[in-house]
Amino acid sequence: MRNPKYHVYLTPEEYRKVFEALIFEKNKLLDTGHYTDGVDELLVKLSRPKIRKVKVVYTG
């Protein structure tokens, strides 16, 4: 069975905060001598985002 894929739509401000948090986490891992492979993969994916316009409809 395949792993499900998740899509996250972020505003530019949210995108910046996530990017900064990942860099902080990477630096923390480097300081403690741990591997940063997982964080590196996420940073690469975030550095090339696909820009899509999405229409949001609120009901309720």
PDB file of C-alpha atoms in Angstrom:
ATOM      1  CA  MET A   1       0.000   0.000   0.000  1.00  0.00           C
ATOM      2  CA  ARG A   2       1.289   3.448  -0.882  1.00  0.00           C
ATOM      3  CA  ASN A   3       2.026   6.123   1.642  1.00  0.00           C
ATOM      4  CA  PRO A   4      -0.497   8.949   1.346  1.00  0.00           C
ATOM      5  CA  LYS A   5       0.743  12.262  -0.029  1.00  0.00           C
ATOM      6  CA  TYR A   6      -0.167  15.447   1.748  1.00  0.00           C
ATOM      7  CA  HIS A   7      -0.394  18.892   0.174  1.00  0.00           C
ATOM      8  CA  VAL A   8       0.065  21.955   2.339  1.00  0.00           C
ATOM      9  CA  TYR A   9      -0.920  25.382   1.065  1.00  0.00           C
ATOM     10  CA  LEU A  10       0.908  28.205   2.836  1.00  0.00           C
ATOM     11  CA  THR A  11       0.822  31.969   2.714  1.00  0.00           C
ATOM     12  CA  PRO A  12       4.203  33.664   2.106  1.00  0.00           C
ATOM     13  CA  GLU A  13       4.441  34.468   5.825  1.00  0.00           C
ATOM     14  CA  GLU A  14       3.712  30.863   6.836  1.00  0.00           C
ATOM     15  CA  TYR A  15       6.186  29.620   4.218  1.00  0.00           C
ATOM     16  CA  ARG A  16       8.918  31.853   5.684  1.00  0.00           C
ATOM     17  CA  LYS A  17       8.220  30.655   9.243  1.00  0.00           C
ATOM     18  CA  VAL A  18       8.334  26.981   8.244  1.00  0.00           C
ATOM     19  CA  PHE A  19      11.588  27.527   6.343  1.00  0.00           C
ATOM     20  CA  GLU A  20      13.178  29.317   9.324  1.00  0.00           C
ATOM     21  CA  ALA A  21      12.016  26.579  11.716  1.00  0.00           C
ATOM     22  CA  LEU A  22      13.586  23.883   9.525  1.00  0.00           C
ATOM     23  CA  ILE A  23      16.877  25.788   9.374  1.00  0.00           C
ATOM     24  CA  PHE A  24      16.801  26.161  13.170  1.00  0.00           C
ATOM     25  CA  GLU A  25      16.140  22.428  13.556  1.00  0.00           C
ATOM     26  CA  LYS A  26      18.987  21.582  11.166  1.00  0.00           C
ATOM     27  CA  ASN A  27      21.413  23.765  13.120  1.00  0.00           C
ATOM     28  CA  LYS A  28      20.312  22.131  16.383  1.00  0.00           C
ATOM     29  CA  LEU A  29      20.906  18.663  14.924  1.00  0.00           C
ATOM     30  CA  LEU A  30      24.334  19.683  13.610  1.00  0.00           C
ATOM     31  CA  ASP A  31      25.338  21.048  17.023  1.00  0.00           C
ATOM     32  CA  THR A  32      24.458  17.739  18.692  1.00  0.00           C
ATOM     33  CA  GLY A  33      26.189  15.669  16.012  1.00  0.00           C
ATOM     34  CA  HIS A  34      23.064  14.025  14.573  1.00  0.00           C
ATOM     35  CA  TYR A  35      22.210  13.394  10.936  1.00  0.00           C
ATOM     36  CA  THR A  36      20.255  16.085   9.086  1.00  0.00           C
ATOM     37  CA  ASP A  37      19.141  14.048   6.061  1.00  0.00           C
ATOM     38  CA  GLY A  38      15.410  14.308   6.763  1.00  0.00           C
ATOM     39  CA  VAL A  39      15.529  18.058   7.337  1.00  0.00           C
ATOM     40  CA  ASP A  40      17.688  18.511   4.228  1.00  0.00           C
ATOM     41  CA  GLU A  41      15.104  16.716   2.085  1.00  0.00           C
ATOM     42  CA  LEU A  42      12.332  18.963   3.365  1.00  0.00           C
ATOM     43  CA  LEU A  43      14.408  22.095   2.760  1.00  0.00           C
ATOM     44  CA  VAL A  44      15.016  21.030  -0.838  1.00  0.00           C
ATOM     45  CA  LYS A  45      11.294  20.404  -1.377  1.00  0.00           C
ATOM     46  CA  LEU A  46      10.432  23.762   0.174  1.00  0.00           C
ATOM     47  CA  SER A  47      13.033  25.634  -1.856  1.00  0.00           C
ATOM     48  CA  ARG A  48      11.196  24.720  -5.085  1.00  0.00           C
ATOM     49  CA  PRO A  49       7.506  25.227  -4.280  1.00  0.00           C
ATOM     50  CA  LYS A  50       4.823  24.824  -6.893  1.00  0.00           C
ATOM     51  CA  ILE A  51       2.740  27.979  -6.955  1.00  0.00           C
ATOM     52  CA  ARG A  52      -0.957  27.255  -7.398  1.00  0.00           C
ATOM     53  CA  LYS A  53      -3.998  29.430  -7.057  1.00  0.00           C
ATOM     54  CA  VAL A  54      -6.596  27.795  -4.857  1.00  0.00           C
ATOM     55  CA  LYS A  55     -10.156  28.915  -4.319  1.00  0.00           C
ATOM     56  CA  VAL A  56     -11.294  28.470  -0.724  1.00  0.00           C
ATOM     57  CA  VAL A  57     -15.002  28.203   0.013  1.00  0.00           C
ATOM     58  CA  TYR A  58     -16.189  28.439   3.609  1.00  0.00           C
ATOM     59  CA  THR A  59     -19.472  26.817   4.530  1.00  0.00           C
ATOM     60  CA  GLY A  60     -21.167  27.114   7.818  1.00  0.00           C
TER      61      GLY A  60
END
